[in-house]
């Protein structure tokens, strides 16, 4: 399985559009957050997502782009393969 970091840019998108994108992507196990080794979760910056799967990088890119285009035409998508991930300053997801 491969870890991917996905960034979607929607020109002039309102915050609710990014929330809708996040909701739709979550249906495919594409998360708007990341989990630390200690189990705590953190929100990724708006438009940034994580996915862990077997698909190729191009399959992930194309699928996300198709979905994003249904929400707001003119989407730009960048996908990178992530061997490791480090962050600073991300907002922690409150414990449930």
PDB file of N, CA and C in Angstrom:
ATOM      1  N   UNK A   1       0.857  -1.178   0.000  1.00  0.00           N
ATOM      2  CA  UNK A   1       0.000   0.000   0.000  1.00  0.00           C
ATOM      3  C   UNK A   1       0.904   1.243   0.000  1.00  0.00           C
ATOM      4  N   UNK A   2       0.385   2.292  -0.551  1.00  0.00           N
ATOM      5  CA  UNK A   2       1.151   3.523  -0.738  1.00  0.00           C
ATOM      6  C   UNK A   2       0.427   4.684  -0.061  1.00  0.00           C
ATOM      7  N   UNK A   3       1.194   5.555   0.599  1.00  0.00           N
ATOM      8  CA  UNK A   3       0.654   6.791   1.167  1.00  0.00           C
ATOM      9  C   UNK A   3       0.759   7.894   0.125  1.00  0.00           C
ATOM     10  N   UNK A   4      -0.333   8.591  -0.085  1.00  0.00           N
ATOM     11  CA  UNK A   4      -0.342   9.730  -0.999  1.00  0.00           C
ATOM     12  C   UNK A   4      -0.770  10.989  -0.260  1.00  0.00           C
ATOM     13  N   UNK A   5      -0.150  12.100  -0.615  1.00  0.00           N
ATOM     14  CA  UNK A   5      -0.603  13.416  -0.197  1.00  0.00           C
ATOM     15  C   UNK A   5      -1.200  14.062  -1.445  1.00  0.00           C
ATOM     16  N   UNK A   6      -2.396  14.574  -1.294  1.00  0.00           N
ATOM     17  CA  UNK A   6      -3.141  15.143  -2.416  1.00  0.00           C
ATOM     18  C   UNK A   6      -3.447  16.599  -2.092  1.00  0.00           C
ATOM     19  N   UNK A   7      -3.212  17.476  -3.056  1.00  0.00           N
ATOM     20  CA  UNK A   7      -3.628  18.868  -2.878  1.00  0.00           C
ATOM     21  C   UNK A   7      -4.559  19.230  -4.028  1.00  0.00           C
ATOM     22  N   UNK A   8      -5.709  19.775  -3.660  1.00  0.00           N
ATOM     23  CA  UNK A   8      -6.704  20.203  -4.643  1.00  0.00           C
ATOM     24  C   UNK A   8      -6.895  21.706  -4.501  1.00  0.00           C
ATOM     25  N   UNK A   9      -6.745  22.405  -5.606  1.00  0.00           N
ATOM     26  CA  UNK A   9      -6.973  23.846  -5.630  1.00  0.00           C
ATOM     27  C   UNK A   9      -8.206  24.120  -6.475  1.00  0.00           C
ATOM     28  N   UNK A  10      -9.164  24.809  -5.854  1.00  0.00           N
ATOM     29  CA  UNK A  10     -10.386  25.209  -6.542  1.00  0.00           C
ATOM     30  C   UNK A  10     -10.407  26.732  -6.577  1.00  0.00           C
ATOM     31  N   UNK A  11     -10.246  27.318  -7.740  1.00  0.00           N
ATOM     32  CA  UNK A  11     -10.155  28.760  -7.888  1.00  0.00           C
ATOM     33  C   UNK A  11     -11.379  29.459  -7.309  1.00  0.00           C
ATOM     34  N   UNK A  12     -11.120  30.452  -6.463  1.00  0.00           N
ATOM     35  CA  UNK A  12     -12.176  31.261  -5.853  1.00  0.00           C
ATOM     36  C   UNK A  12     -13.218  30.435  -5.097  1.00  0.00           C
ATOM     37  N   UNK A  13     -12.801  29.314  -4.529  1.00  0.00           N
ATOM     38  CA  UNK A  13     -13.733  28.451  -3.798  1.00  0.00           C
ATOM     39  C   UNK A  13     -14.070  29.043  -2.436  1.00  0.00           C
ATOM     40  N   UNK A  14     -15.323  28.973  -2.084  1.00  0.00           N
ATOM     41  CA  UNK A  14     -15.780  29.374  -0.759  1.00  0.00           C
ATOM     42  C   UNK A  14     -15.456  28.249   0.227  1.00  0.00           C
ATOM     43  N   UNK A  15     -15.309  28.567   1.517  1.00  0.00           N
ATOM     44  CA  UNK A  15     -15.004  27.522   2.508  1.00  0.00           C
ATOM     45  C   UNK A  15     -15.962  26.335   2.459  1.00  0.00           C
ATOM     46  N   UNK A  16     -17.236  26.587   2.225  1.00  0.00           N
ATOM     47  CA  UNK A  16     -18.191  25.474   2.183  1.00  0.00           C
ATOM     48  C   UNK A  16     -17.940  24.540   0.998  1.00  0.00           C
ATOM     49  N   UNK A  17     -17.316  25.063  -0.059  1.00  0.00           N
ATOM     50  CA  UNK A  17     -16.971  24.217  -1.210  1.00  0.00           C
ATOM     51  C   UNK A  17     -15.868  23.242  -0.827  1.00  0.00           C
ATOM     52  N   UNK A  18     -14.880  23.709  -0.061  1.00  0.00           N
ATOM     53  CA  UNK A  18     -13.798  22.832   0.411  1.00  0.00           C
ATOM     54  C   UNK A  18     -14.357  21.791   1.380  1.00  0.00           C
ATOM     55  N   UNK A  19     -15.296  22.189   2.210  1.00  0.00           N
ATOM     56  CA  UNK A  19     -15.935  21.236   3.135  1.00  0.00           C
ATOM     57  C   UNK A  19     -16.671  20.164   2.335  1.00  0.00           C
ATOM     58  N   UNK A  20     -17.371  20.567   1.312  1.00  0.00           N
ATOM     59  CA  UNK A  20     -18.082  19.590   0.471  1.00  0.00           C
ATOM     60  C   UNK A  20     -17.098  18.648  -0.206  1.00  0.00           C
ATOM     61  N   UNK A  21     -16.002  19.190  -0.726  1.00  0.00           N
ATOM     62  CA  UNK A  21     -14.970  18.356  -1.342  1.00  0.00           C
ATOM     63  C   UNK A  21     -14.435  17.348  -0.329  1.00  0.00           C
ATOM     64  N   UNK A  22     -14.144  17.816   0.873  1.00  0.00           N
ATOM     65  CA  UNK A  22     -13.642  16.931   1.928  1.00  0.00           C
ATOM     66  C   UNK A  22     -14.637  15.812   2.220  1.00  0.00           C
ATOM     67  N   UNK A  23     -15.909  16.151   2.306  1.00  0.00           N
ATOM     68  CA  UNK A  23     -16.951  15.161   2.577  1.00  0.00           C
ATOM     69  C   UNK A  23     -17.015  14.122   1.457  1.00  0.00           C
ATOM     70  N   UNK A  24     -17.012  14.587   0.222  1.00  0.00           N
ATOM     71  CA  UNK A  24     -17.107  13.661  -0.919  1.00  0.00           C
ATOM     72  C   UNK A  24     -15.873  12.760  -0.995  1.00  0.00           C
ATOM     73  N   UNK A  25     -14.686  13.317  -0.774  1.00  0.00           N
ATOM     74  CA  UNK A  25     -13.462  12.506  -0.813  1.00  0.00           C
ATOM     75  C   UNK A  25     -13.435  11.495   0.330  1.00  0.00           C
ATOM     76  N   UNK A  26     -14.011  11.861   1.477  1.00  0.00           N
ATOM     77  CA  UNK A  26     -14.006  10.944   2.620  1.00  0.00           C
ATOM     78  C   UNK A  26     -14.769   9.661   2.313  1.00  0.00           C
ATOM     79  N   UNK A  27     -15.697   9.704   1.376  1.00  0.00           N
ATOM     80  CA  UNK A  27     -16.434   8.512   0.967  1.00  0.00           C
ATOM     81  C   UNK A  27     -15.507   7.470   0.337  1.00  0.00           C
ATOM     82  N   UNK A  28     -14.330   7.916  -0.093  1.00  0.00           N
ATOM     83  CA  UNK A  28     -13.345   7.039  -0.737  1.00  0.00           C
ATOM     84  C   UNK A  28     -12.099   6.869   0.144  1.00  0.00           C
ATOM     85  N   UNK A  29     -12.281   7.090   1.442  1.00  0.00           N
ATOM     86  CA  UNK A  29     -11.187   6.969   2.425  1.00  0.00           C
ATOM     87  C   UNK A  29     -10.037   7.928   2.160  1.00  0.00           C
ATOM     88  N   UNK A  30     -10.350   9.078   1.594  1.00  0.00           N
ATOM     89  CA  UNK A  30      -9.372  10.139   1.406  1.00  0.00           C
ATOM     90  C   UNK A  30      -9.640  11.153   2.515  1.00  0.00           C
ATOM     91  N   UNK A  31      -8.667  11.309   3.401  1.00  0.00           N
ATOM     92  CA  UNK A  31      -8.872  12.061   4.643  1.00  0.00           C
ATOM     93  C   UNK A  31      -8.304  13.472   4.575  1.00  0.00           C
ATOM     94  N   UNK A  32      -8.983  14.384   5.271  1.00  0.00           N
ATOM     95  CA  UNK A  32      -8.533  15.772   5.396  1.00  0.00           C
ATOM     96  C   UNK A  32      -7.703  15.945   6.665  1.00  0.00           C
ATOM     97  N   UNK A  33      -7.228  14.846   7.217  1.00  0.00           N
ATOM     98  CA  UNK A  33      -6.420  14.886   8.434  1.00  0.00           C
ATOM     99  C   UNK A  33      -5.383  13.796   8.411  1.00  0.00           C
ATOM    100  N   UNK A  34      -4.539  13.839   9.419  1.00  0.00           N
ATOM    101  CA  UNK A  34      -3.444  12.878   9.544  1.00  0.00           C
ATOM    102  C   UNK A  34      -3.350  12.451  11.002  1.00  0.00           C
ATOM    103  N   UNK A  35      -2.905  11.240  11.226  1.00  0.00           N
ATOM    104  CA  UNK A  35      -2.785  10.729  12.590  1.00  0.00           C
ATOM    105  C   UNK A  35      -1.317  10.571  12.949  1.00  0.00           C
ATOM    106  N   UNK A  36      -0.953  11.063  14.136  1.00  0.00           N
ATOM    107  CA  UNK A  36       0.416  10.961  14.632  1.00  0.00           C
ATOM    108  C   UNK A  36       0.661   9.574  15.228  1.00  0.00           C
ATOM    109  N   UNK A  37       1.915   9.249  15.464  1.00  0.00           N
ATOM    110  CA  UNK A  37       2.282   7.964  16.053  1.00  0.00           C
ATOM    111  C   UNK A  37       1.632   7.756  17.416  1.00  0.00           C
ATOM    112  N   UNK A  38       1.358   8.848  18.126  1.00  0.00           N
ATOM    113  CA  UNK A  38       0.745   8.727  19.455  1.00  0.00           C
ATOM    114  C   UNK A  38      -0.786   8.618  19.386  1.00  0.00           C
ATOM    115  N   UNK A  39      -1.340   8.553  18.173  1.00  0.00           N
ATOM    116  CA  UNK A  39      -2.772   8.379  18.007  1.00  0.00           C
ATOM    117  C   UNK A  39      -3.574   9.661  17.886  1.00  0.00           C
ATOM    118  N   UNK A  40      -2.944  10.805  18.142  1.00  0.00           N
ATOM    119  CA  UNK A  40      -3.669  12.077  18.015  1.00  0.00           C
ATOM    120  C   UNK A  40      -3.824  12.443  16.542  1.00  0.00           C
ATOM    121  N   UNK A  41      -4.989  13.032  16.209  1.00  0.00           N
ATOM    122  CA  UNK A  41      -5.260  13.428  14.842  1.00  0.00           C
ATOM    123  C   UNK A  41      -5.070  14.926  14.646  1.00  0.00           C
ATOM    124  N   UNK A  42      -4.734  15.299  13.433  1.00  0.00           N
ATOM    125  CA  UNK A  42      -4.506  16.703  13.092  1.00  0.00           C
ATOM    126  C   UNK A  42      -5.165  17.021  11.758  1.00  0.00           C
ATOM    127  N   UNK A  43      -5.752  18.222  11.668  1.00  0.00           N
ATOM    128  CA  UNK A  43      -6.342  18.694  10.423  1.00  0.00           C
ATOM    129  C   UNK A  43      -5.222  19.100   9.468  1.00  0.00           C
ATOM    130  N   UNK A  44      -5.329  18.683   8.222  1.00  0.00           N
ATOM    131  CA  UNK A  44      -4.404  19.154   7.192  1.00  0.00           C
ATOM    132  C   UNK A  44      -4.872  20.523   6.702  1.00  0.00           C
ATOM    133  N   UNK A  45      -3.977  21.298   6.077  1.00  0.00           N
ATOM    134  CA  UNK A  45      -4.405  22.596   5.539  1.00  0.00           C
ATOM    135  C   UNK A  45      -5.544  22.406   4.529  1.00  0.00           C
ATOM    136  N   UNK A  46      -6.406  23.410   4.384  1.00  0.00           N
ATOM    137  CA  UNK A  46      -7.536  23.294   3.447  1.00  0.00           C
ATOM    138  C   UNK A  46      -7.073  22.875   2.051  1.00  0.00           C
ATOM    139  N   UNK A  47      -7.779  21.911   1.495  1.00  0.00           N
ATOM    140  CA  UNK A  47      -7.461  21.428   0.154  1.00  0.00           C
ATOM    141  C   UNK A  47      -6.394  20.350   0.126  1.00  0.00           C
ATOM    142  N   UNK A  48      -5.889  19.954   1.285  1.00  0.00           N
ATOM    143  CA  UNK A  48      -4.852  18.928   1.375  1.00  0.00           C
ATOM    144  C   UNK A  48      -5.443  17.673   2.008  1.00  0.00           C
ATOM    145  N   UNK A  49      -5.099  16.518   1.432  1.00  0.00           N
ATOM    146  CA  UNK A  49      -5.705  15.257   1.846  1.00  0.00           C
ATOM    147  C   UNK A  49      -4.656  14.147   1.867  1.00  0.00           C
ATOM    148  N   UNK A  50      -4.981  13.077   2.601  1.00  0.00           N
ATOM    149  CA  UNK A  50      -4.137  11.882   2.674  1.00  0.00           C
ATOM    150  C   UNK A  50      -4.936  10.689   2.161  1.00  0.00           C
ATOM    151  N   UNK A  51      -4.239   9.802   1.449  1.00  0.00           N
ATOM    152  CA  UNK A  51      -4.855   8.566   0.996  1.00  0.00           C
ATOM    153  C   UNK A  51      -3.834   7.449   1.076  1.00  0.00           C
ATOM    154  N   UNK A  52      -4.284   6.278   1.528  1.00  0.00           N
ATOM    155  CA  UNK A  52      -3.444   5.104   1.650  1.00  0.00           C
ATOM    156  C   UNK A  52      -4.114   4.004   0.849  1.00  0.00           C
ATOM    157  N   UNK A  53      -3.499   3.569  -0.251  1.00  0.00           N
ATOM    158  CA  UNK A  53      -4.146   2.572  -1.090  1.00  0.00           C
ATOM    159  C   UNK A  53      -3.195   1.927  -2.075  1.00  0.00           C
ATOM    160  N   UNK A  54      -3.748   1.076  -2.926  1.00  0.00           N
ATOM    161  CA  UNK A  54      -2.964   0.318  -3.906  1.00  0.00           C
ATOM    162  C   UNK A  54      -2.933   0.948  -5.293  1.00  0.00           C
ATOM    163  N   UNK A  55      -3.754   1.965  -5.515  1.00  0.00           N
ATOM    164  CA  UNK A  55      -3.827   2.577  -6.839  1.00  0.00           C
ATOM    165  C   UNK A  55      -2.503   3.271  -7.190  1.00  0.00           C
ATOM    166  N   UNK A  56      -2.275   3.423  -8.492  1.00  0.00           N
ATOM    167  CA  UNK A  56      -1.105   4.167  -8.933  1.00  0.00           C
ATOM    168  C   UNK A  56      -1.329   5.656  -8.686  1.00  0.00           C
ATOM    169  N   UNK A  57      -0.254   6.409  -8.707  1.00  0.00           N
ATOM    170  CA  UNK A  57      -0.345   7.851  -8.489  1.00  0.00           C
ATOM    171  C   UNK A  57      -1.247   8.507  -9.538  1.00  0.00           C
ATOM    172  N   UNK A  58      -1.170   8.037 -10.788  1.00  0.00           N
ATOM    173  CA  UNK A  58      -2.005   8.616 -11.842  1.00  0.00           C
ATOM    174  C   UNK A  58      -3.466   8.250 -11.679  1.00  0.00           C
ATOM    175  N   UNK A  59      -3.763   7.050 -11.192  1.00  0.00           N
ATOM    176  CA  UNK A  59      -5.152   6.665 -10.928  1.00  0.00           C
ATOM    177  C   UNK A  59      -5.751   7.534  -9.824  1.00  0.00           C
ATOM    178  N   UNK A  60      -4.961   7.786  -8.778  1.00  0.00           N
ATOM    179  CA  UNK A  60      -5.429   8.645  -7.680  1.00  0.00           C
ATOM    180  C   UNK A  60      -5.669  10.054  -8.206  1.00  0.00           C
ATOM    181  N   UNK A  61      -4.699  10.588  -8.925  1.00  0.00           N
ATOM    182  CA  UNK A  61      -4.836  11.946  -9.486  1.00  0.00           C
ATOM    183  C   UNK A  61      -6.081  12.070 -10.341  1.00  0.00           C
ATOM    184  N   UNK A  62      -6.275  11.133 -11.252  1.00  0.00           N
ATOM    185  CA  UNK A  62      -7.406  11.216 -12.175  1.00  0.00           C
ATOM    186  C   UNK A  62      -8.738  11.095 -11.443  1.00  0.00           C
ATOM    187  N   UNK A  63      -8.829  10.184 -10.482  1.00  0.00           N
ATOM    188  CA  UNK A  63     -10.080  10.005  -9.735  1.00  0.00           C
ATOM    189  C   UNK A  63     -10.423  11.244  -8.923  1.00  0.00           C
ATOM    190  N   UNK A  64      -9.421  11.810  -8.245  1.00  0.00           N
ATOM    191  CA  UNK A  64      -9.663  13.019  -7.445  1.00  0.00           C
ATOM    192  C   UNK A  64     -10.037  14.178  -8.356  1.00  0.00           C
ATOM    193  N   UNK A  65      -9.361  14.304  -9.477  1.00  0.00           N
ATOM    194  CA  UNK A  65      -9.664  15.399 -10.401  1.00  0.00           C
ATOM    195  C   UNK A  65     -11.095  15.287 -10.930  1.00  0.00           C
ATOM    196  N   UNK A  66     -11.499  14.088 -11.322  1.00  0.00           N
ATOM    197  CA  UNK A  66     -12.881  13.894 -11.807  1.00  0.00           C
ATOM    198  C   UNK A  66     -13.888  14.312 -10.741  1.00  0.00           C
ATOM    199  N   UNK A  67     -13.660  13.882  -9.508  1.00  0.00           N
ATOM    200  CA  UNK A  67     -14.589  14.224  -8.429  1.00  0.00           C
ATOM    201  C   UNK A  67     -14.588  15.732  -8.166  1.00  0.00           C
ATOM    202  N   UNK A  68     -13.401  16.330  -8.098  1.00  0.00           N
ATOM    203  CA  UNK A  68     -13.306  17.771  -7.828  1.00  0.00           C
ATOM    204  C   UNK A  68     -14.011  18.586  -8.914  1.00  0.00           C
ATOM    205  N   UNK A  69     -13.906  18.142 -10.143  1.00  0.00           N
ATOM    206  CA  UNK A  69     -14.559  18.850 -11.258  1.00  0.00           C
ATOM    207  C   UNK A  69     -16.077  18.842 -11.131  1.00  0.00           C
ATOM    208  N   UNK A  70     -16.642  17.831 -10.473  1.00  0.00           N
ATOM    209  CA  UNK A  70     -18.096  17.792 -10.279  1.00  0.00           C
ATOM    210  C   UNK A  70     -18.535  18.805  -9.229  1.00  0.00           C
ATOM    211  N   UNK A  71     -17.603  19.221  -8.393  1.00  0.00           N
ATOM    212  CA  UNK A  71     -17.908  20.184  -7.333  1.00  0.00           C
ATOM    213  C   UNK A  71     -17.680  21.612  -7.805  1.00  0.00           C
ATOM    214  N   UNK A  72     -16.550  21.822  -8.498  1.00  0.00           N
ATOM    215  CA  UNK A  72     -16.242  23.154  -9.030  1.00  0.00           C
ATOM    216  C   UNK A  72     -15.328  22.983 -10.232  1.00  0.00           C
ATOM    217  N   UNK A  73     -15.799  23.310 -11.423  1.00  0.00           N
ATOM    218  CA  UNK A  73     -14.962  23.180 -12.616  1.00  0.00           C
ATOM    219  C   UNK A  73     -13.681  24.011 -12.508  1.00  0.00           C
ATOM    220  N   UNK A  74     -12.630  23.517 -13.140  1.00  0.00           N
ATOM    221  CA  UNK A  74     -11.349  24.215 -13.131  1.00  0.00           C
ATOM    222  C   UNK A  74     -10.426  23.786 -12.010  1.00  0.00           C
ATOM    223  N   UNK A  75     -10.669  22.621 -11.427  1.00  0.00           N
ATOM    224  CA  UNK A  75      -9.848  22.128 -10.317  1.00  0.00           C
ATOM    225  C   UNK A  75      -8.442  21.801 -10.787  1.00  0.00           C
ATOM    226  N   UNK A  76      -7.481  22.053  -9.907  1.00  0.00           N
ATOM    227  CA  UNK A  76      -6.094  21.645 -10.114  1.00  0.00           C
ATOM    228  C   UNK A  76      -5.760  20.632  -9.030  1.00  0.00           C
ATOM    229  N   UNK A  77      -5.091  19.536  -9.406  1.00  0.00           N
ATOM    230  CA  UNK A  77      -4.786  18.468  -8.462  1.00  0.00           C
ATOM    231  C   UNK A  77      -3.311  18.094  -8.566  1.00  0.00           C
ATOM    232  N   UNK A  78      -2.663  17.995  -7.410  1.00  0.00           N
ATOM    233  CA  UNK A  78      -1.290  17.520  -7.324  1.00  0.00           C
ATOM    234  C   UNK A  78      -1.280  16.350  -6.349  1.00  0.00           C
ATOM    235  N   UNK A  79      -0.653  15.244  -6.747  1.00  0.00           N
ATOM    236  CA  UNK A  79      -0.545  14.066  -5.892  1.00  0.00           C
ATOM    237  C   UNK A  79       0.925  13.696  -5.774  1.00  0.00           C
ATOM    238  N   UNK A  80       1.356  13.451  -4.537  1.00  0.00           N
ATOM    239  CA  UNK A  80       2.728  12.997  -4.302  1.00  0.00           C
ATOM    240  C   UNK A  80       2.695  11.721  -3.474  1.00  0.00           C
ATOM    241  N   UNK A  81       3.687  10.879  -3.698  1.00  0.00           N
ATOM    242  CA  UNK A  81       3.852   9.683  -2.892  1.00  0.00           C
ATOM    243  C   UNK A  81       4.650  10.078  -1.651  1.00  0.00           C
ATOM    244  N   UNK A  82       4.206   9.629  -0.481  1.00  0.00           N
ATOM    245  CA  UNK A  82       4.836  10.049   0.772  1.00  0.00           C
ATOM    246  C   UNK A  82       5.441   8.843   1.492  1.00  0.00           C
ATOM    247  N   UNK A  83       6.764   8.800   1.581  1.00  0.00           N
ATOM    248  CA  UNK A  83       7.436   7.741   2.332  1.00  0.00           C
ATOM    249  C   UNK A  83       7.371   8.038   3.824  1.00  0.00           C
ATOM    250  N   UNK A  84       7.446   9.307   4.172  1.00  0.00           N
ATOM    251  CA  UNK A  84       7.310   9.739   5.564  1.00  0.00           C
ATOM    252  C   UNK A  84       6.691  11.126   5.557  1.00  0.00           C
ATOM    253  N   UNK A  85       6.189  11.523   6.727  1.00  0.00           N
ATOM    254  CA  UNK A  85       5.494  12.803   6.814  1.00  0.00           C
ATOM    255  C   UNK A  85       5.816  13.440   8.154  1.00  0.00           C
ATOM    256  N   UNK A  86       6.100  14.708   8.136  1.00  0.00           N
ATOM    257  CA  UNK A  86       6.353  15.472   9.353  1.00  0.00           C
ATOM    258  C   UNK A  86       5.599  16.781   9.226  1.00  0.00           C
ATOM    259  N   UNK A  87       5.127  17.322  10.357  1.00  0.00           N
ATOM    260  CA  UNK A  87       4.358  18.560  10.296  1.00  0.00           C
ATOM    261  C   UNK A  87       4.577  19.378  11.549  1.00  0.00           C
ATOM    262  N   UNK A  88       4.182  20.620  11.432  1.00  0.00           N
ATOM    263  CA  UNK A  88       4.274  21.556  12.546  1.00  0.00           C
ATOM    264  C   UNK A  88       3.138  22.554  12.408  1.00  0.00           C
ATOM    265  N   UNK A  89       2.515  22.904  13.514  1.00  0.00           N
ATOM    266  CA  UNK A  89       1.500  23.951  13.516  1.00  0.00           C
ATOM    267  C   UNK A  89       0.128  23.524  13.051  1.00  0.00           C
ATOM    268  N   UNK A  90      -0.098  22.252  12.823  1.00  0.00           N
ATOM    269  CA  UNK A  90      -1.435  21.814  12.423  1.00  0.00           C
ATOM    270  C   UNK A  90      -2.352  21.798  13.634  1.00  0.00           C
ATOM    271  N   UNK A  91      -3.619  22.093  13.403  1.00  0.00           N
ATOM    272  CA  UNK A  91      -4.615  22.106  14.467  1.00  0.00           C
ATOM    273  C   UNK A  91      -4.981  20.676  14.830  1.00  0.00           C
ATOM    274  N   UNK A  92      -4.954  20.376  16.138  1.00  0.00           N
ATOM    275  CA  UNK A  92      -5.298  19.040  16.597  1.00  0.00           C
ATOM    276  C   UNK A  92      -6.802  18.819  16.526  1.00  0.00           C
ATOM    277  N   UNK A  93      -7.185  17.614  16.117  1.00  0.00           N
ATOM    278  CA  UNK A  93      -8.591  17.229  16.090  1.00  0.00           C
ATOM    279  C   UNK A  93      -8.994  16.942  17.541  1.00  0.00           C
ATOM    280  N   UNK A  94     -10.059  17.575  18.038  1.00  0.00           N
ATOM    281  CA  UNK A  94     -10.481  17.324  19.422  1.00  0.00           C
ATOM    282  C   UNK A  94     -10.818  15.849  19.637  1.00  0.00           C
ATOM    283  N   UNK A  95     -10.472  15.341  20.800  1.00  0.00           N
ATOM    284  CA  UNK A  95     -10.796  13.949  21.141  1.00  0.00           C
ATOM    285  C   UNK A  95     -12.296  13.771  21.240  1.00  0.00           C
ATOM    286  N   UNK A  96     -12.782  12.664  20.743  1.00  0.00           N
ATOM    287  CA  UNK A  96     -14.230  12.405  20.765  1.00  0.00           C
ATOM    288  C   UNK A  96     -14.661  11.855  22.109  1.00  0.00           C
TER     289      UNK A  96
END
